[in-house]
mmCIF file with all atom_site columns, C-alpha atoms in Angstrom:
data_model
loop_
_atom_site.group_PDB
_atom_site.id
_atom_site.type_symbol
_atom_site.label_atom_id
_atom_site.label_alt_id
_atom_site.label_comp_id
_atom_site.label_asym_id
_atom_site.label_entity_id
_atom_site.label_seq_id
_atom_site.pdbx_PDB_ins_code
_atom_site.Cartn_x
_atom_site.Cartn_y
_atom_site.Cartn_z
_atom_site.occupancy
_atom_site.B_iso_or_equiv
_atom_site.pdbx_formal_charge
_atom_site.auth_seq_id
_atom_site.auth_comp_id
_atom_site.auth_asym_id
_atom_site.auth_atom_id
_atom_site.pdbx_PDB_model_num
ATOM 1   C CA . MET A 1 1   ? -4.878  12.595 12.909  1.00 85.00 ? 5   MET A CA 1
ATOM 2   C CA . TYR A 1 2   ? -2.773  13.686 10.067  1.00 91.00 ? 6   TYR A CA 1
ATOM 3   C CA . PRO A 1 3   ? -3.753  13.174 7.305   1.00 94.00 ? 7   PRO A CA 1
ATOM 4   C CA . THR A 1 4   ? -8.121  12.665 6.808   1.00 96.00 ? 8   THR A CA 1
ATOM 5   C CA . PRO A 1 5   ? -9.482  10.789 4.204   1.00 96.00 ? 9   PRO A CA 1
ATOM 6   C CA . GLU A 1 6   ? -10.314 14.230 2.856   1.00 96.00 ? 10  GLU A CA 1
ATOM 7   C CA . GLU A 1 7   ? -6.501  15.856 3.513   1.00 97.00 ? 11  GLU A CA 1
ATOM 8   C CA . GLU A 1 8   ? -4.886  12.957 1.518   1.00 97.00 ? 12  GLU A CA 1
ATOM 9   C CA . LYS A 1 9   ? -7.204  13.339 -1.216  1.00 97.00 ? 13  LYS A CA 1
ATOM 10  C CA . ILE A 1 10  ? -5.991  17.169 -1.941  1.00 98.00 ? 14  ILE A CA 1
ATOM 11  C CA . VAL A 1 11  ? -2.310  16.043 -1.104  1.00 98.00 ? 15  VAL A CA 1
ATOM 12  C CA . HIS A 1 12  ? -2.693  13.136 -4.091  1.00 98.00 ? 16  HIS A CA 1
ATOM 13  C CA . GLU A 1 13  ? -4.064  15.767 -6.230  1.00 98.00 ? 17  GLU A CA 1
ATOM 14  C CA . ALA A 1 14  ? -1.304  18.638 -5.646  1.00 98.00 ? 18  ALA A CA 1
ATOM 15  C CA . GLU A 1 15  ? 1.025   15.455 -6.038  1.00 98.00 ? 19  GLU A CA 1
ATOM 16  C CA . LYS A 1 16  ? -0.602  15.018 -9.784  1.00 98.00 ? 20  LYS A CA 1
ATOM 17  C CA . LEU A 1 17  ? -0.069  18.926 -10.618 1.00 97.00 ? 21  LEU A CA 1
ATOM 18  C CA . MET A 1 18  ? 3.265   18.582 -8.830  1.00 97.00 ? 22  MET A CA 1
ATOM 19  C CA . VAL A 1 19  ? 4.098   15.915 -11.202 1.00 97.00 ? 23  VAL A CA 1
ATOM 20  C CA . GLU A 1 20  ? 2.723   16.766 -14.715 1.00 96.00 ? 24  GLU A CA 1
ATOM 21  C CA . THR A 1 21  ? 4.213   20.579 -13.984 1.00 93.00 ? 25  THR A CA 1
ATOM 22  C CA . MET A 1 22  ? 7.889   19.158 -13.012 1.00 91.00 ? 26  MET A CA 1
ATOM 23  C CA . SER A 1 23  ? 8.176   16.476 -15.856 1.00 91.00 ? 27  SER A CA 1
ATOM 24  C CA . ARG A 1 24  ? 8.704   19.604 -18.048 1.00 90.00 ? 28  ARG A CA 1
ATOM 25  C CA . TYR A 1 25  ? 11.755  20.852 -15.688 1.00 87.00 ? 29  TYR A CA 1
ATOM 26  C CA . ASP A 1 26  ? 15.053  19.838 -15.914 1.00 81.00 ? 30  ASP A CA 1
ATOM 27  C CA . PRO A 1 27  ? 16.641  16.824 -13.637 1.00 79.00 ? 31  PRO A CA 1
ATOM 28  C CA . SER A 1 28  ? 17.712  19.321 -10.457 1.00 74.00 ? 32  SER A CA 1
ATOM 29  C CA . HIS A 1 29  ? 13.955  19.895 -10.169 1.00 76.00 ? 33  HIS A CA 1
ATOM 30  C CA . ASP A 1 30  ? 12.486  16.664 -10.886 1.00 88.00 ? 34  ASP A CA 1
ATOM 31  C CA . ARG A 1 31  ? 9.559   15.104 -8.657  1.00 94.00 ? 35  ARG A CA 1
ATOM 32  C CA . TYR A 1 32  ? 12.162  12.963 -6.738  1.00 92.00 ? 36  TYR A CA 1
ATOM 33  C CA . HIS A 1 33  ? 13.823  16.070 -5.599  1.00 92.00 ? 37  HIS A CA 1
ATOM 34  C CA . VAL A 1 34  ? 9.922   17.484 -4.469  1.00 96.00 ? 38  VAL A CA 1
ATOM 35  C CA . TYR A 1 35  ? 9.737   13.828 -2.648  1.00 97.00 ? 39  TYR A CA 1
ATOM 36  C CA . ARG A 1 36  ? 12.524  14.017 -1.046  1.00 95.00 ? 40  ARG A CA 1
ATOM 37  C CA . VAL A 1 37  ? 11.599  17.599 0.078   1.00 97.00 ? 41  VAL A CA 1
ATOM 38  C CA . ARG A 1 38  ? 8.224   16.483 1.260   1.00 98.00 ? 42  ARG A CA 1
ATOM 39  C CA . LYS A 1 39  ? 9.652   13.974 3.670   1.00 98.00 ? 43  LYS A CA 1
ATOM 40  C CA . THR A 1 40  ? 12.543  15.614 5.124   1.00 98.00 ? 44  THR A CA 1
ATOM 41  C CA . ALA A 1 41  ? 9.899   18.544 5.667   1.00 99.00 ? 45  ALA A CA 1
ATOM 42  C CA . LEU A 1 42  ? 7.199   16.352 7.262   1.00 98.00 ? 46  LEU A CA 1
ATOM 43  C CA . ARG A 1 43  ? 9.871   14.717 9.548   1.00 98.00 ? 47  ARG A CA 1
ATOM 44  C CA . LEU A 1 44  ? 11.246  17.942 10.660  1.00 98.00 ? 48  LEU A CA 1
ATOM 45  C CA . ALA A 1 45  ? 7.456   19.242 11.522  1.00 98.00 ? 49  ALA A CA 1
ATOM 46  C CA . LYS A 1 46  ? 6.728   16.514 13.669  1.00 98.00 ? 50  LYS A CA 1
ATOM 47  C CA . ALA A 1 47  ? 9.735   16.877 16.082  1.00 98.00 ? 51  ALA A CA 1
ATOM 48  C CA . LEU A 1 48  ? 8.424   20.589 16.593  1.00 98.00 ? 52  LEU A CA 1
ATOM 49  C CA . THR A 1 49  ? 6.562   21.963 19.466  1.00 97.00 ? 53  THR A CA 1
ATOM 50  C CA . PRO A 1 50  ? 3.756   22.816 18.920  1.00 97.00 ? 54  PRO A CA 1
ATOM 51  C CA . THR A 1 51  ? 3.447   20.917 15.708  1.00 97.00 ? 55  THR A CA 1
ATOM 52  C CA . PRO A 1 52  ? 2.976   23.422 13.097  1.00 98.00 ? 56  PRO A CA 1
ATOM 53  C CA . ASP A 1 53  ? -0.091  22.483 10.310  1.00 99.00 ? 57  ASP A CA 1
ATOM 54  C CA . LEU A 1 54  ? 1.286   19.251 8.700   1.00 99.00 ? 58  LEU A CA 1
ATOM 55  C CA . LEU A 1 55  ? -1.493  19.794 5.216   1.00 99.00 ? 59  LEU A CA 1
ATOM 56  C CA . VAL A 1 56  ? -0.445  23.130 4.946   1.00 99.00 ? 60  VAL A CA 1
ATOM 57  C CA . ILE A 1 57  ? 3.663   21.848 5.100   1.00 99.00 ? 61  ILE A CA 1
ATOM 58  C CA . GLU A 1 58  ? 2.719   18.602 2.660   1.00 99.00 ? 62  GLU A CA 1
ATOM 59  C CA . LEU A 1 59  ? 0.922   20.739 -0.040  1.00 99.00 ? 63  LEU A CA 1
ATOM 60  C CA . ALA A 1 60  ? 3.441   23.695 0.104   1.00 99.00 ? 64  ALA A CA 1
ATOM 61  C CA . ALA A 1 61  ? 6.503   21.110 -0.068  1.00 99.00 ? 65  ALA A CA 1
ATOM 62  C CA . LEU A 1 62  ? 4.203   19.354 -3.033  1.00 99.00 ? 66  LEU A CA 1
ATOM 63  C CA . LEU A 1 63  ? 3.901   23.016 -5.009  1.00 98.00 ? 67  LEU A CA 1
ATOM 64  C CA . HIS A 1 64  ? 7.486   24.845 -3.626  1.00 97.00 ? 68  HIS A CA 1
ATOM 65  C CA . ASP A 1 65  ? 9.217   24.602 -7.546  1.00 95.00 ? 69  ASP A CA 1
ATOM 66  C CA . VAL A 1 66  ? 5.864   24.545 -9.417  1.00 96.00 ? 70  VAL A CA 1
ATOM 67  C CA . LEU A 1 67  ? 6.053   28.318 -9.952  1.00 95.00 ? 71  LEU A CA 1
ATOM 68  C CA . ASP A 1 68  ? 10.181  28.232 -10.242 1.00 89.00 ? 72  ASP A CA 1
ATOM 69  C CA . LYS A 1 69  ? 11.673  31.378 -11.569 1.00 86.00 ? 73  LYS A CA 1
ATOM 70  C CA . LYS A 1 70  ? 13.844  29.303 -13.793 1.00 86.00 ? 74  LYS A CA 1
ATOM 71  C CA . TYR A 1 71  ? 11.334  27.809 -15.587 1.00 89.00 ? 75  TYR A CA 1
ATOM 72  C CA . VAL A 1 72  ? 7.985   30.193 -15.775 1.00 91.00 ? 76  VAL A CA 1
ATOM 73  C CA . THR A 1 73  ? 7.350   33.604 -16.850 1.00 89.00 ? 77  THR A CA 1
ATOM 74  C CA . PRO A 1 74  ? 7.697   36.982 -14.314 1.00 90.00 ? 78  PRO A CA 1
ATOM 75  C CA . GLU A 1 75  ? 4.110   37.146 -14.882 1.00 89.00 ? 79  GLU A CA 1
ATOM 76  C CA . GLN A 1 76  ? 3.353   33.173 -13.910 1.00 88.00 ? 80  GLN A CA 1
ATOM 77  C CA . ALA A 1 77  ? 5.693   33.637 -11.004 1.00 91.00 ? 81  ALA A CA 1
ATOM 78  C CA . SER A 1 78  ? 4.265   36.718 -9.695  1.00 94.00 ? 82  SER A CA 1
ATOM 79  C CA . ASP A 1 79  ? 0.712   35.920 -8.241  1.00 96.00 ? 83  ASP A CA 1
ATOM 80  C CA . PRO A 1 80  ? 1.289   32.478 -6.453  1.00 97.00 ? 84  PRO A CA 1
ATOM 81  C CA . TYR A 1 81  ? -1.817  32.416 -4.829  1.00 98.00 ? 85  TYR A CA 1
ATOM 82  C CA . GLY A 1 82  ? -4.032  33.449 -8.373  1.00 97.00 ? 86  GLY A CA 1
ATOM 83  C CA . PHE A 1 83  ? -2.073  30.300 -9.924  1.00 96.00 ? 87  PHE A CA 1
ATOM 84  C CA . PHE A 1 84  ? -3.036  27.924 -7.314  1.00 97.00 ? 88  PHE A CA 1
ATOM 85  C CA . LEU A 1 85  ? -6.493  29.473 -6.275  1.00 98.00 ? 89  LEU A CA 1
ATOM 86  C CA . PRO A 1 86  ? -8.503  26.794 -8.577  1.00 97.00 ? 90  PRO A CA 1
ATOM 87  C CA . PHE A 1 87  ? -6.447  24.427 -7.192  1.00 97.00 ? 91  PHE A CA 1
ATOM 88  C CA . PHE A 1 88  ? -7.547  25.672 -3.132  1.00 98.00 ? 92  PHE A CA 1
ATOM 89  C CA . THR A 1 89  ? -11.000 26.209 -4.123  1.00 97.00 ? 93  THR A CA 1
ATOM 90  C CA . ALA A 1 90  ? -11.703 22.600 -5.608  1.00 95.00 ? 94  ALA A CA 1
ATOM 91  C CA . TRP A 1 91  ? -11.822 21.230 -2.246  1.00 93.00 ? 95  TRP A CA 1
ATOM 92  C CA . LYS A 1 92  ? -14.795 23.555 -0.799  1.00 92.00 ? 96  LYS A CA 1
ATOM 93  C CA . THR A 1 93  ? -17.213 20.711 -1.050  1.00 91.00 ? 97  THR A CA 1
ATOM 94  C CA . THR A 1 94  ? -14.642 17.793 1.250   1.00 90.00 ? 98  THR A CA 1
ATOM 95  C CA . GLY A 1 95  ? -15.424 20.375 4.298   1.00 92.00 ? 99  GLY A CA 1
ATOM 96  C CA . ILE A 1 96  ? -12.101 21.638 3.959   1.00 95.00 ? 100 ILE A CA 1
ATOM 97  C CA . ASP A 1 97  ? -11.725 24.945 2.750   1.00 96.00 ? 101 ASP A CA 1
ATOM 98  C CA . LEU A 1 98  ? -8.313  26.485 1.866   1.00 98.00 ? 102 LEU A CA 1
ATOM 99  C CA . VAL A 1 99  ? -9.382  29.525 1.134   1.00 97.00 ? 103 VAL A CA 1
ATOM 100 C CA . GLU A 1 100 ? -12.227 30.344 3.972   1.00 97.00 ? 104 GLU A CA 1
ATOM 101 C CA . ASP A 1 101 ? -9.332  29.614 6.460   1.00 97.00 ? 105 ASP A CA 1
ATOM 102 C CA . GLY A 1 102 ? -6.487  31.099 5.218   1.00 98.00 ? 106 GLY A CA 1
ATOM 103 C CA . ARG A 1 103 ? -4.327  28.148 4.585   1.00 99.00 ? 107 ARG A CA 1
ATOM 104 C CA . GLY A 1 104 ? -3.903  28.856 0.895   1.00 98.00 ? 108 GLY A CA 1
ATOM 105 C CA . GLN A 1 105 ? -2.889  32.112 1.344   1.00 99.00 ? 109 GLN A CA 1
ATOM 106 C CA . LEU A 1 106 ? -0.108  30.456 3.649   1.00 99.00 ? 110 LEU A CA 1
ATOM 107 C CA . ILE A 1 107 ? 1.115   27.421 1.144   1.00 99.00 ? 111 ILE A CA 1
ATOM 108 C CA . ALA A 1 108 ? 1.102   30.281 -1.877  1.00 98.00 ? 112 ALA A CA 1
ATOM 109 C CA . LYS A 1 109 ? 3.253   32.919 0.249   1.00 98.00 ? 113 LYS A CA 1
ATOM 110 C CA . ILE A 1 110 ? 5.223   29.565 1.586   1.00 99.00 ? 114 ILE A CA 1
ATOM 111 C CA . VAL A 1 111 ? 6.006   28.713 -2.314  1.00 98.00 ? 115 VAL A CA 1
ATOM 112 C CA . ASP A 1 112 ? 6.649   32.140 -2.808  1.00 97.00 ? 116 ASP A CA 1
ATOM 113 C CA . ASN A 1 113 ? 9.429   32.381 -0.059  1.00 97.00 ? 117 ASN A CA 1
ATOM 114 C CA . VAL A 1 114 ? 11.236  28.890 -0.200  1.00 96.00 ? 118 VAL A CA 1
ATOM 115 C CA . SER A 1 115 ? 14.365  29.780 -2.397  1.00 93.00 ? 119 SER A CA 1
ATOM 116 C CA . TRP A 1 116 ? 17.576  30.950 -1.259  1.00 92.00 ? 120 TRP A CA 1
ATOM 117 C CA . THR A 1 117 ? 17.713  33.840 -4.187  1.00 92.00 ? 121 THR A CA 1
ATOM 118 C CA . THR A 1 118 ? 14.506  35.338 -2.894  1.00 94.00 ? 122 THR A CA 1
ATOM 119 C CA . GLU A 1 119 ? 15.282  35.082 0.747   1.00 96.00 ? 123 GLU A CA 1
ATOM 120 C CA . LYS A 1 120 ? 18.582  36.937 0.146   1.00 97.00 ? 124 LYS A CA 1
ATOM 121 C CA . LYS A 1 121 ? 16.731  39.738 -1.966  1.00 96.00 ? 125 LYS A CA 1
ATOM 122 C CA . ARG A 1 122 ? 13.929  40.398 0.506   1.00 97.00 ? 126 ARG A CA 1
ATOM 123 C CA . ARG A 1 123 ? 16.902  40.848 2.963   1.00 97.00 ? 127 ARG A CA 1
ATOM 124 C CA . GLN A 1 124 ? 18.928  43.109 0.824   1.00 98.00 ? 128 GLN A CA 1
ATOM 125 C CA . THR A 1 125 ? 15.600  44.970 0.018   1.00 98.00 ? 129 THR A CA 1
ATOM 126 C CA . GLY A 1 126 ? 14.157  45.005 3.750   1.00 97.00 ? 130 GLY A CA 1
ATOM 127 C CA . GLU A 1 127 ? 11.445  42.992 2.835   1.00 97.00 ? 131 GLU A CA 1
ATOM 128 C CA . TRP A 1 128 ? 12.211  40.244 5.337   1.00 97.00 ? 132 TRP A CA 1
ATOM 129 C CA . SER A 1 129 ? 9.782   40.414 7.933   1.00 98.00 ? 133 SER A CA 1
ATOM 130 C CA . ASN A 1 130 ? 9.177   39.129 11.496  1.00 98.00 ? 134 ASN A CA 1
ATOM 131 C CA . TRP A 1 131 ? 6.811   36.435 9.587   1.00 98.00 ? 135 TRP A CA 1
ATOM 132 C CA . HIS A 1 132 ? 10.131  35.478 7.423   1.00 98.00 ? 136 HIS A CA 1
ATOM 133 C CA . ASP A 1 133 ? 11.447  34.538 11.055  1.00 98.00 ? 137 ASP A CA 1
ATOM 134 C CA . THR A 1 134 ? 8.782   32.934 12.851  1.00 98.00 ? 138 THR A CA 1
ATOM 135 C CA . CYS A 1 135 ? 6.789   30.820 10.407  1.00 99.00 ? 139 CYS A CA 1
ATOM 136 C CA . ALA A 1 136 ? 7.480   27.151 11.171  1.00 99.00 ? 140 ALA A CA 1
ATOM 137 C CA . GLU A 1 137 ? 5.698   25.915 8.260   1.00 99.00 ? 141 GLU A CA 1
ATOM 138 C CA . LEU A 1 138 ? 8.100   27.970 6.008   1.00 99.00 ? 142 LEU A CA 1
ATOM 139 C CA . HIS A 1 139 ? 10.961  26.848 8.114   1.00 99.00 ? 143 HIS A CA 1
ATOM 140 C CA . CYS A 1 140 ? 10.070  23.198 7.474   1.00 99.00 ? 144 CYS A CA 1
ATOM 141 C CA . VAL A 1 141 ? 9.698   23.245 3.453   1.00 99.00 ? 145 VAL A CA 1
ATOM 142 C CA . GLN A 1 142 ? 12.704  25.861 3.412   1.00 98.00 ? 146 GLN A CA 1
ATOM 143 C CA . ASP A 1 143 ? 15.523  23.962 5.526   1.00 98.00 ? 147 ASP A CA 1
ATOM 144 C CA . SER A 1 144 ? 14.228  20.749 3.217   1.00 97.00 ? 148 SER A CA 1
ATOM 145 C CA . ASP A 1 145 ? 15.153  22.446 0.225   1.00 95.00 ? 149 ASP A CA 1
ATOM 146 C CA . ARG A 1 146 ? 17.825  23.350 1.207   1.00 94.00 ? 150 ARG A CA 1
ATOM 147 C CA . LEU A 1 147 ? 19.087  20.464 2.877   1.00 94.00 ? 151 LEU A CA 1
ATOM 148 C CA . ASP A 1 148 ? 17.978  18.566 -0.670  1.00 91.00 ? 152 ASP A CA 1
ATOM 149 C CA . ALA A 1 149 ? 20.065  20.990 -2.955  1.00 86.00 ? 153 ALA A CA 1
ATOM 150 C CA . ILE A 1 150 ? 23.420  19.984 -0.404  1.00 87.00 ? 154 ILE A CA 1
ATOM 151 C CA . GLY A 1 151 ? 22.426  16.403 -0.641  1.00 82.00 ? 155 GLY A CA 1
ATOM 152 C CA . ALA A 1 152 ? 24.383  13.636 -2.604  1.00 53.00 ? 156 ALA A CA 1
ATOM 153 C CA . PHE A 1 153 ? 23.686  14.383 -5.957  1.00 56.00 ? 157 PHE A CA 1
ATOM 154 C CA . GLY A 1 154 ? 23.986  18.129 -5.403  1.00 58.00 ? 158 GLY A CA 1
ATOM 155 C CA . ARG A 1 155 ? 20.784  19.602 -7.100  1.00 50.00 ? 159 ARG A CA 1
ATOM 156 C CA . THR A 1 156 ? 22.506  22.893 -7.379  1.00 55.00 ? 160 THR A CA 1
ATOM 157 C CA . TYR A 1 157 ? 25.141  21.005 -9.461  1.00 62.00 ? 161 TYR A CA 1
ATOM 158 C CA . SER A 1 158 ? 22.960  19.048 -11.712 1.00 60.00 ? 162 SER A CA 1
ATOM 159 C CA . HIS A 1 159 ? 21.752  22.857 -12.652 1.00 57.00 ? 163 HIS A CA 1
ATOM 160 C CA . SER A 1 160 ? 24.971  23.906 -13.417 1.00 63.00 ? 164 SER A CA 1
ATOM 161 C CA . LEU A 1 161 ? 25.120  20.642 -15.571 1.00 61.00 ? 165 LEU A CA 1
ATOM 162 C CA . GLU A 1 162 ? 22.288  21.182 -17.513 1.00 64.00 ? 166 GLU A CA 1
ATOM 163 C CA . LYS A 1 163 ? 22.386  25.031 -18.521 1.00 63.00 ? 167 LYS A CA 1
ATOM 164 C CA . THR A 1 164 ? 26.288  24.514 -19.365 1.00 64.00 ? 168 THR A CA 1
ATOM 165 C CA . ALA A 1 165 ? 24.897  21.318 -21.919 1.00 64.00 ? 169 ALA A CA 1
ATOM 166 C CA . GLU A 1 166 ? 22.300  23.909 -23.108 1.00 65.00 ? 170 GLU A CA 1
ATOM 167 C CA . ALA A 1 167 ? 25.401  26.653 -23.796 1.00 60.00 ? 171 ALA A CA 1
#
């Protein structure tokens, strides 16, 4: 049954990493956005048959904006797996090895592919693959992020206001 006590610890630490990082971003990318994305992604996942990997979905949802290209350097954004590797390896002693079981790579790949801008670019350049079309974990996080972007408060609108205020 998800989550196990070990999974709860991992999720808690991912949440701490996200909160610390997101506190430096504008209101369109705050922790409340991430909490909504996580909640919706898990609800979508639980409605699917077979149920996708809920730990992958929850971690990818929590981390999906940590390396958002609007807020980090291209160098930082270019290697999500490398960036999150210390986090992924920290859990080996708990019996959950996110590196060995490949879930760390999957989480990083999802984080790198959630954004609509990235999808549009990859489709235009022919980089869109079968994985992008079939990965249920990606779809749960991606759809949740997009639903929140068009939600009542309009995340995209918030981002526009922030950028206009800076100009």
